[in-house]
Amino acid sequence: MKYFRKLFIILFTIISVTVMTDCEIDWTLFNMTITYDGVTVYGRSSNQPDKGLSEDCESLKNIKLKRICDSLYPAFLAENFGDILAGVNEPFAVFQFPDEVTNRYFLTFQHSELFNCQYLQVIDALNYRCSKESGEPEDILMKSGIMYCMCYESSAIDLLLRICSKQLNESSVFTALHYSQLLKIPRSAGRKEELRMEWCLHVG
């Protein structure tokens, strides 16, 4: 019975973490810390230390982001761009960098405590400082999440920005994408123009 239990745990682990080919992966299973192709996936355990940001996301540090709007992820965007981590009609919120760099954004998907923030500071991939309407800052520690930063323009991101607010009509030159939940969503059979995220790992 003891050995059967060990075998079950091993099989469950293999099924839960599915790795696609041609990706460099560095992961610590018991802390659920996974990094690949600039994407950082984090899950918090009781003894897990704070996690820093990937190199592509470093520009988020010490920046006070302002919440601009929120909306729902549209079906036509999911069909044409194939973001495998955002579901149709899931909420997303857009935060903007300070005035001098207005075409840089932080988008968070799937409802979380971050949606209640008027201003947001990213400490690391799991830790945030949130200022609400009252102005009193509070620290938020996320249980899990995925963060990916794009230092290039994306037509999918531009569409999301316009859907959220007509005022967001400039192409984004930097976008941080944050997903608060680890979802297991199958890849689309037809590989259409994806969000250039090049996801290599599904965690469920």
PDB file of C-alpha atoms in Angstrom:
ATOM      1  CA  MET A   1       0.000   0.000   0.000  1.00  0.00           C
ATOM      2  CA  LYS A   2       2.903   2.320   0.843  1.00  0.00           C
ATOM      3  CA  TYR A   3       4.530   1.823  -2.567  1.00  0.00           C
ATOM      4  CA  PHE A   4       1.195   2.115  -4.357  1.00  0.00           C
ATOM      5  CA  ARG A   5       0.658   5.509  -2.710  1.00  0.00           C
ATOM      6  CA  LYS A   6       4.094   6.705  -3.877  1.00  0.00           C
ATOM      7  CA  LEU A   7       3.361   5.508  -7.418  1.00  0.00           C
ATOM      8  CA  PHE A   8       0.017   7.326  -7.401  1.00  0.00           C
ATOM      9  CA  ILE A   9       1.690  10.579  -6.320  1.00  0.00           C
ATOM     10  CA  ILE A  10       4.280  10.292  -9.107  1.00  0.00           C
ATOM     11  CA  LEU A  11       1.625   9.593 -11.752  1.00  0.00           C
ATOM     12  CA  PHE A  12      -0.554  12.447 -10.480  1.00  0.00           C
ATOM     13  CA  THR A  13       2.419  14.807 -10.694  1.00  0.00           C
ATOM     14  CA  ILE A  14       3.189  13.808 -14.287  1.00  0.00           C
ATOM     15  CA  ILE A  15      -0.429  14.281 -15.332  1.00  0.00           C
ATOM     16  CA  SER A  16      -0.744  17.636 -13.549  1.00  0.00           C
ATOM     17  CA  VAL A  17       2.324  19.157 -15.172  1.00  0.00           C
ATOM     18  CA  THR A  18       2.436  18.639 -18.937  1.00  0.00           C
ATOM     19  CA  VAL A  19       5.600  19.797 -20.655  1.00  0.00           C
ATOM     20  CA  MET A  20       5.685  20.570 -24.370  1.00  0.00           C
ATOM     21  CA  THR A  21       8.926  20.233 -26.316  1.00  0.00           C
ATOM     22  CA  ASP A  22      11.565  22.807 -27.404  1.00  0.00           C
ATOM     23  CA  CYS A  23      11.357  24.950 -24.253  1.00  0.00           C
ATOM     24  CA  GLU A  24      13.963  25.593 -21.619  1.00  0.00           C
ATOM     25  CA  ILE A  25      12.286  24.878 -18.297  1.00  0.00           C
ATOM     26  CA  ASP A  26      13.600  25.462 -14.797  1.00  0.00           C
ATOM     27  CA  TRP A  27      11.102  24.400 -12.170  1.00  0.00           C
ATOM     28  CA  THR A  28      10.841  23.389  -8.538  1.00  0.00           C
ATOM     29  CA  LEU A  29       7.791  21.187  -8.307  1.00  0.00           C
ATOM     30  CA  PHE A  30       7.030  21.393  -4.605  1.00  0.00           C
ATOM     31  CA  ASN A  31       7.148  25.192  -4.616  1.00  0.00           C
ATOM     32  CA  MET A  32       5.303  25.299  -7.929  1.00  0.00           C
ATOM     33  CA  THR A  33       7.887  27.732  -9.303  1.00  0.00           C
ATOM     34  CA  ILE A  34       8.242  27.451 -13.060  1.00  0.00           C
ATOM     35  CA  THR A  35      10.033  29.703 -15.527  1.00  0.00           C
ATOM     36  CA  TYR A  36      10.174  29.351 -19.290  1.00  0.00           C
ATOM     37  CA  ASP A  37      10.609  31.630 -22.290  1.00  0.00           C
ATOM     38  CA  GLY A  38      10.301  34.747 -20.130  1.00  0.00           C
ATOM     39  CA  VAL A  39       7.087  33.487 -18.532  1.00  0.00           C
ATOM     40  CA  THR A  40       7.038  33.071 -14.768  1.00  0.00           C
ATOM     41  CA  VAL A  41       4.480  30.826 -13.071  1.00  0.00           C
ATOM     42  CA  TYR A  42       4.283  31.023  -9.285  1.00  0.00           C
ATOM     43  CA  GLY A  43       2.367  29.188  -6.610  1.00  0.00           C
ATOM     44  CA  ARG A  44       2.886  29.962  -2.934  1.00  0.00           C
ATOM     45  CA  SER A  45       3.684  27.378  -0.281  1.00  0.00           C
ATOM     46  CA  SER A  46       4.097  27.981   3.434  1.00  0.00           C
ATOM     47  CA  ASN A  47       7.912  28.091   3.284  1.00  0.00           C
ATOM     48  CA  GLN A  48       8.345  29.611  -0.169  1.00  0.00           C
ATOM     49  CA  PRO A  49      10.455  32.782  -0.346  1.00  0.00           C
ATOM     50  CA  ASP A  50       9.382  35.879  -2.229  1.00  0.00           C
ATOM     51  CA  LYS A  51       9.930  35.612  -5.967  1.00  0.00           C
ATOM     52  CA  GLY A  52      11.481  38.298  -8.103  1.00  0.00           C
ATOM     53  CA  LEU A  53      10.416  39.431 -11.537  1.00  0.00           C
ATOM     54  CA  SER A  54      11.817  38.078 -14.778  1.00  0.00           C
ATOM     55  CA  GLU A  55      14.283  40.296 -16.626  1.00  0.00           C
ATOM     56  CA  ASP A  56      11.610  41.368 -19.139  1.00  0.00           C
ATOM     57  CA  CYS A  57       9.371  42.562 -16.284  1.00  0.00           C
ATOM     58  CA  GLU A  58      11.989  44.480 -14.281  1.00  0.00           C
ATOM     59  CA  SER A  59      10.674  47.854 -15.506  1.00  0.00           C
ATOM     60  CA  LEU A  60       7.551  47.274 -13.365  1.00  0.00           C
ATOM     61  CA  LYS A  61       9.513  47.740 -10.154  1.00  0.00           C
ATOM     62  CA  ASN A  62       9.038  50.976  -8.201  1.00  0.00           C
ATOM     63  CA  ILE A  63       6.341  52.157 -10.641  1.00  0.00           C
ATOM     64  CA  LYS A  64       2.956  53.332  -9.368  1.00  0.00           C
ATOM     65  CA  LEU A  65       0.431  52.036 -11.894  1.00  0.00           C
ATOM     66  CA  LYS A  66      -2.956  53.705 -12.268  1.00  0.00           C
ATOM     67  CA  ARG A  67      -6.079  51.664 -12.939  1.00  0.00           C
ATOM     68  CA  ILE A  68      -7.766  52.903 -16.107  1.00  0.00           C
ATOM     69  CA  CYS A  69     -10.635  50.512 -16.804  1.00  0.00           C
ATOM     70  CA  ASP A  70     -11.893  46.944 -16.733  1.00  0.00           C
ATOM     71  CA  SER A  71     -13.872  44.849 -19.183  1.00  0.00           C
ATOM     72  CA  LEU A  72     -14.558  41.248 -20.270  1.00  0.00           C
ATOM     73  CA  TYR A  73     -12.383  39.135 -22.560  1.00  0.00           C
ATOM     74  CA  PRO A  74     -14.339  38.937 -25.863  1.00  0.00           C
ATOM     75  CA  ALA A  75     -15.078  35.743 -27.773  1.00  0.00           C
ATOM     76  CA  PHE A  76     -13.805  37.040 -31.138  1.00  0.00           C
ATOM     77  CA  LEU A  77     -10.405  37.794 -29.630  1.00  0.00           C
ATOM     78  CA  ALA A  78     -10.154  34.313 -28.122  1.00  0.00           C
ATOM     79  CA  GLU A  79     -11.050  32.765 -31.480  1.00  0.00           C
ATOM     80  CA  ASN A  80      -8.551  34.786 -33.507  1.00  0.00           C
ATOM     81  CA  PHE A  81      -5.585  35.100 -31.162  1.00  0.00           C
ATOM     82  CA  GLY A  82      -5.747  31.904 -29.131  1.00  0.00           C
ATOM     83  CA  ASP A  83      -4.735  33.084 -25.647  1.00  0.00           C
ATOM     84  CA  ILE A  84      -4.901  29.741 -23.835  1.00  0.00           C
ATOM     85  CA  LEU A  85      -4.901  31.284 -20.355  1.00  0.00           C
ATOM     86  CA  ALA A  86      -7.838  33.693 -20.639  1.00  0.00           C
ATOM     87  CA  GLY A  87     -11.376  32.397 -20.977  1.00  0.00           C
ATOM     88  CA  VAL A  88     -14.196  34.092 -22.888  1.00  0.00           C
ATOM     89  CA  ASN A  89     -16.029  36.702 -20.778  1.00  0.00           C
ATOM     90  CA  GLU A  90     -13.429  36.551 -18.033  1.00  0.00           C
ATOM     91  CA  PRO A  91     -12.783  39.958 -16.457  1.00  0.00           C
ATOM     92  CA  PHE A  92      -9.586  41.885 -17.055  1.00  0.00           C
ATOM     93  CA  ALA A  93      -8.366  45.225 -15.759  1.00  0.00           C
ATOM     94  CA  VAL A  94      -5.921  47.677 -17.326  1.00  0.00           C
ATOM     95  CA  PHE A  95      -3.372  49.642 -15.317  1.00  0.00           C
ATOM     96  CA  GLN A  96      -1.233  52.313 -16.949  1.00  0.00           C
ATOM     97  CA  PHE A  97       2.300  53.508 -16.285  1.00  0.00           C
ATOM     98  CA  PRO A  98       2.788  57.149 -15.164  1.00  0.00           C
ATOM     99  CA  ASP A  99       2.020  59.989 -17.591  1.00  0.00           C
ATOM    100  CA  GLU A 100       5.466  60.140 -19.164  1.00  0.00           C
ATOM    101  CA  VAL A 101       5.148  56.567 -20.456  1.00  0.00           C
ATOM    102  CA  THR A 102       1.432  56.250 -21.116  1.00  0.00           C
ATOM    103  CA  ASN A 103       1.754  53.558 -23.789  1.00  0.00           C
ATOM    104  CA  ARG A 104       2.990  51.004 -21.254  1.00  0.00           C
ATOM    105  CA  TYR A 105       0.436  48.830 -19.483  1.00  0.00           C
ATOM    106  CA  PHE A 106      -0.171  46.144 -16.878  1.00  0.00           C
ATOM    107  CA  LEU A 107      -3.154  43.873 -17.640  1.00  0.00           C
ATOM    108  CA  THR A 108      -4.497  41.479 -15.036  1.00  0.00           C
ATOM    109  CA  PHE A 109      -6.910  38.685 -15.980  1.00  0.00           C
ATOM    110  CA  GLN A 110      -9.326  36.645 -13.831  1.00  0.00           C
ATOM    111  CA  HIS A 111     -10.920  38.478 -10.935  1.00  0.00           C
ATOM    112  CA  SER A 112      -8.695  39.000  -7.910  1.00  0.00           C
ATOM    113  CA  GLU A 113      -7.988  41.550  -5.178  1.00  0.00           C
ATOM    114  CA  LEU A 114      -6.041  43.591  -7.729  1.00  0.00           C
ATOM    115  CA  PHE A 115      -9.346  44.650  -9.331  1.00  0.00           C
ATOM    116  CA  ASN A 116     -10.112  46.732  -6.234  1.00  0.00           C
ATOM    117  CA  CYS A 117      -6.958  48.832  -6.554  1.00  0.00           C
ATOM    118  CA  GLN A 118      -6.934  52.380  -7.888  1.00  0.00           C
ATOM    119  CA  TYR A 119      -3.137  52.385  -7.842  1.00  0.00           C
ATOM    120  CA  LEU A 120      -0.859  49.378  -7.881  1.00  0.00           C
ATOM    121  CA  GLN A 121       2.815  48.718  -7.268  1.00  0.00           C
ATOM    122  CA  VAL A 122       4.376  45.418  -8.320  1.00  0.00           C
ATOM    123  CA  ILE A 123       6.815  44.180  -5.686  1.00  0.00           C
ATOM    124  CA  ASP A 124       7.368  40.792  -7.286  1.00  0.00           C
ATOM    125  CA  ALA A 125       5.286  38.172  -9.071  1.00  0.00           C
ATOM    126  CA  LEU A 126       3.197  37.399  -5.986  1.00  0.00           C
ATOM    127  CA  ASN A 127       3.437  40.562  -3.885  1.00  0.00           C
ATOM    128  CA  TYR A 128       1.660  43.846  -4.649  1.00  0.00           C
ATOM    129  CA  ARG A 129       0.992  47.141  -2.903  1.00  0.00           C
ATOM    130  CA  CYS A 130      -2.563  48.315  -3.481  1.00  0.00           C
ATOM    131  CA  SER A 131      -4.040  51.779  -2.941  1.00  0.00           C
ATOM    132  CA  LYS A 132      -7.837  51.928  -2.963  1.00  0.00           C
ATOM    133  CA  GLU A 133     -10.160  54.935  -3.191  1.00  0.00           C
ATOM    134  CA  SER A 134      -9.553  55.664   0.476  1.00  0.00           C
ATOM    135  CA  GLY A 135      -5.890  56.178  -0.355  1.00  0.00           C
ATOM    136  CA  GLU A 136      -4.667  53.796   2.329  1.00  0.00           C
ATOM    137  CA  PRO A 137      -2.104  51.369   0.841  1.00  0.00           C
ATOM    138  CA  GLU A 138      -2.261  47.695   1.712  1.00  0.00           C
ATOM    139  CA  ASP A 139      -0.105  44.721   0.782  1.00  0.00           C
ATOM    140  CA  ILE A 140      -1.568  41.890  -1.288  1.00  0.00           C
ATOM    141  CA  LEU A 141      -0.013  38.425  -1.398  1.00  0.00           C
ATOM    142  CA  MET A 142      -1.333  36.302  -4.256  1.00  0.00           C
ATOM    143  CA  LYS A 143      -1.574  32.528  -3.831  1.00  0.00           C
ATOM    144  CA  SER A 144      -0.530  31.833  -7.421  1.00  0.00           C
ATOM    145  CA  GLY A 145      -0.157  33.534 -10.753  1.00  0.00           C
ATOM    146  CA  ILE A 146       1.425  33.815 -14.157  1.00  0.00           C
ATOM    147  CA  MET A 147       3.202  36.923 -15.396  1.00  0.00           C
ATOM    148  CA  TYR A 148       4.532  37.554 -18.887  1.00  0.00           C
ATOM    149  CA  CYS A 149       5.987  40.797 -20.237  1.00  0.00           C
ATOM    150  CA  MET A 150       6.086  41.829 -23.888  1.00  0.00           C
ATOM    151  CA  CYS A 151       8.493  44.537 -25.029  1.00  0.00           C
ATOM    152  CA  TYR A 152       6.910  44.819 -28.460  1.00  0.00           C
ATOM    153  CA  GLU A 153       3.636  45.897 -30.056  1.00  0.00           C
ATOM    154  CA  SER A 154       0.767  43.430 -30.333  1.00  0.00           C
ATOM    155  CA  SER A 155      -2.453  43.847 -32.294  1.00  0.00           C
ATOM    156  CA  ALA A 156      -4.230  41.621 -29.752  1.00  0.00           C
ATOM    157  CA  ILE A 157      -3.191  43.878 -26.878  1.00  0.00           C
ATOM    158  CA  ASP A 158      -4.200  46.983 -28.834  1.00  0.00           C
ATOM    159  CA  LEU A 159      -7.670  45.479 -29.361  1.00  0.00           C
ATOM    160  CA  LEU A 160      -8.005  44.665 -25.667  1.00  0.00           C
ATOM    161  CA  LEU A 161      -7.046  48.224 -24.751  1.00  0.00           C
ATOM    162  CA  ARG A 162      -9.637  49.721 -27.122  1.00  0.00           C
ATOM    163  CA  ILE A 163     -12.320  47.339 -25.863  1.00  0.00           C
ATOM    164  CA  CYS A 164     -11.585  48.481 -22.326  1.00  0.00           C
ATOM    165  CA  SER A 165     -11.490  52.222 -23.104  1.00  0.00           C
ATOM    166  CA  LYS A 166     -11.725  54.297 -26.291  1.00  0.00           C
ATOM    167  CA  GLN A 167      -9.097  56.607 -24.824  1.00  0.00           C
ATOM    168  CA  LEU A 168      -6.492  53.842 -25.044  1.00  0.00           C
ATOM    169  CA  ASN A 169      -5.876  54.271 -28.767  1.00  0.00           C
ATOM    170  CA  GLU A 170      -2.068  54.169 -28.885  1.00  0.00           C
ATOM    171  CA  SER A 171      -0.170  50.944 -29.533  1.00  0.00           C
ATOM    172  CA  SER A 172       1.449  49.555 -26.428  1.00  0.00           C
ATOM    173  CA  VAL A 173       5.243  49.276 -26.552  1.00  0.00           C
ATOM    174  CA  PHE A 174       5.367  47.338 -23.268  1.00  0.00           C
ATOM    175  CA  THR A 175       2.684  45.145 -21.731  1.00  0.00           C
ATOM    176  CA  ALA A 176       2.782  43.041 -18.589  1.00  0.00           C
ATOM    177  CA  LEU A 177       0.178  40.259 -18.640  1.00  0.00           C
ATOM    178  CA  HIS A 178      -0.822  38.867 -15.257  1.00  0.00           C
ATOM    179  CA  TYR A 179      -3.093  35.844 -14.752  1.00  0.00           C
ATOM    180  CA  SER A 180      -4.205  35.233 -11.175  1.00  0.00           C
ATOM    181  CA  GLN A 181      -5.202  31.601 -11.680  1.00  0.00           C
ATOM    182  CA  LEU A 182      -3.435  28.566 -13.102  1.00  0.00           C
ATOM    183  CA  LEU A 183      -5.881  27.241 -15.664  1.00  0.00           C
ATOM    184  CA  LYS A 184      -5.751  24.071 -17.716  1.00  0.00           C
ATOM    185  CA  ILE A 185      -7.096  25.080 -21.110  1.00  0.00           C
ATOM    186  CA  PRO A 186      -6.490  22.884 -24.201  1.00  0.00           C
ATOM    187  CA  ARG A 187      -4.674  24.365 -27.160  1.00  0.00           C
ATOM    188  CA  SER A 188      -6.702  25.220 -30.231  1.00  0.00           C
ATOM    189  CA  ALA A 189      -6.269  22.723 -33.061  1.00  0.00           C
ATOM    190  CA  GLY A 190      -5.913  25.493 -35.629  1.00  0.00           C
ATOM    191  CA  ARG A 191      -2.919  27.646 -34.740  1.00  0.00           C
ATOM    192  CA  LYS A 192      -4.148  31.116 -35.664  1.00  0.00           C
ATOM    193  CA  GLU A 193      -2.285  34.327 -34.928  1.00  0.00           C
ATOM    194  CA  GLU A 194      -1.577  33.773 -31.263  1.00  0.00           C
ATOM    195  CA  LEU A 195      -0.733  36.412 -28.707  1.00  0.00           C
ATOM    196  CA  ARG A 196       2.931  35.529 -29.339  1.00  0.00           C
ATOM    197  CA  MET A 197       3.108  34.134 -25.833  1.00  0.00           C
ATOM    198  CA  GLU A 198       4.429  30.782 -27.114  1.00  0.00           C
ATOM    199  CA  TRP A 199       3.177  28.910 -24.054  1.00  0.00           C
ATOM    200  CA  CYS A 200       5.093  25.704 -23.462  1.00  0.00           C
ATOM    201  CA  LEU A 201       3.557  24.496 -20.232  1.00  0.00           C
ATOM    202  CA  HIS A 202       0.067  23.877 -18.911  1.00  0.00           C
ATOM    203  CA  VAL A 203      -0.414  23.693 -15.168  1.00  0.00           C
ATOM    204  CA  GLY A 204      -3.647  22.381 -13.727  1.00  0.00           C
TER     205      GLY A 204
END
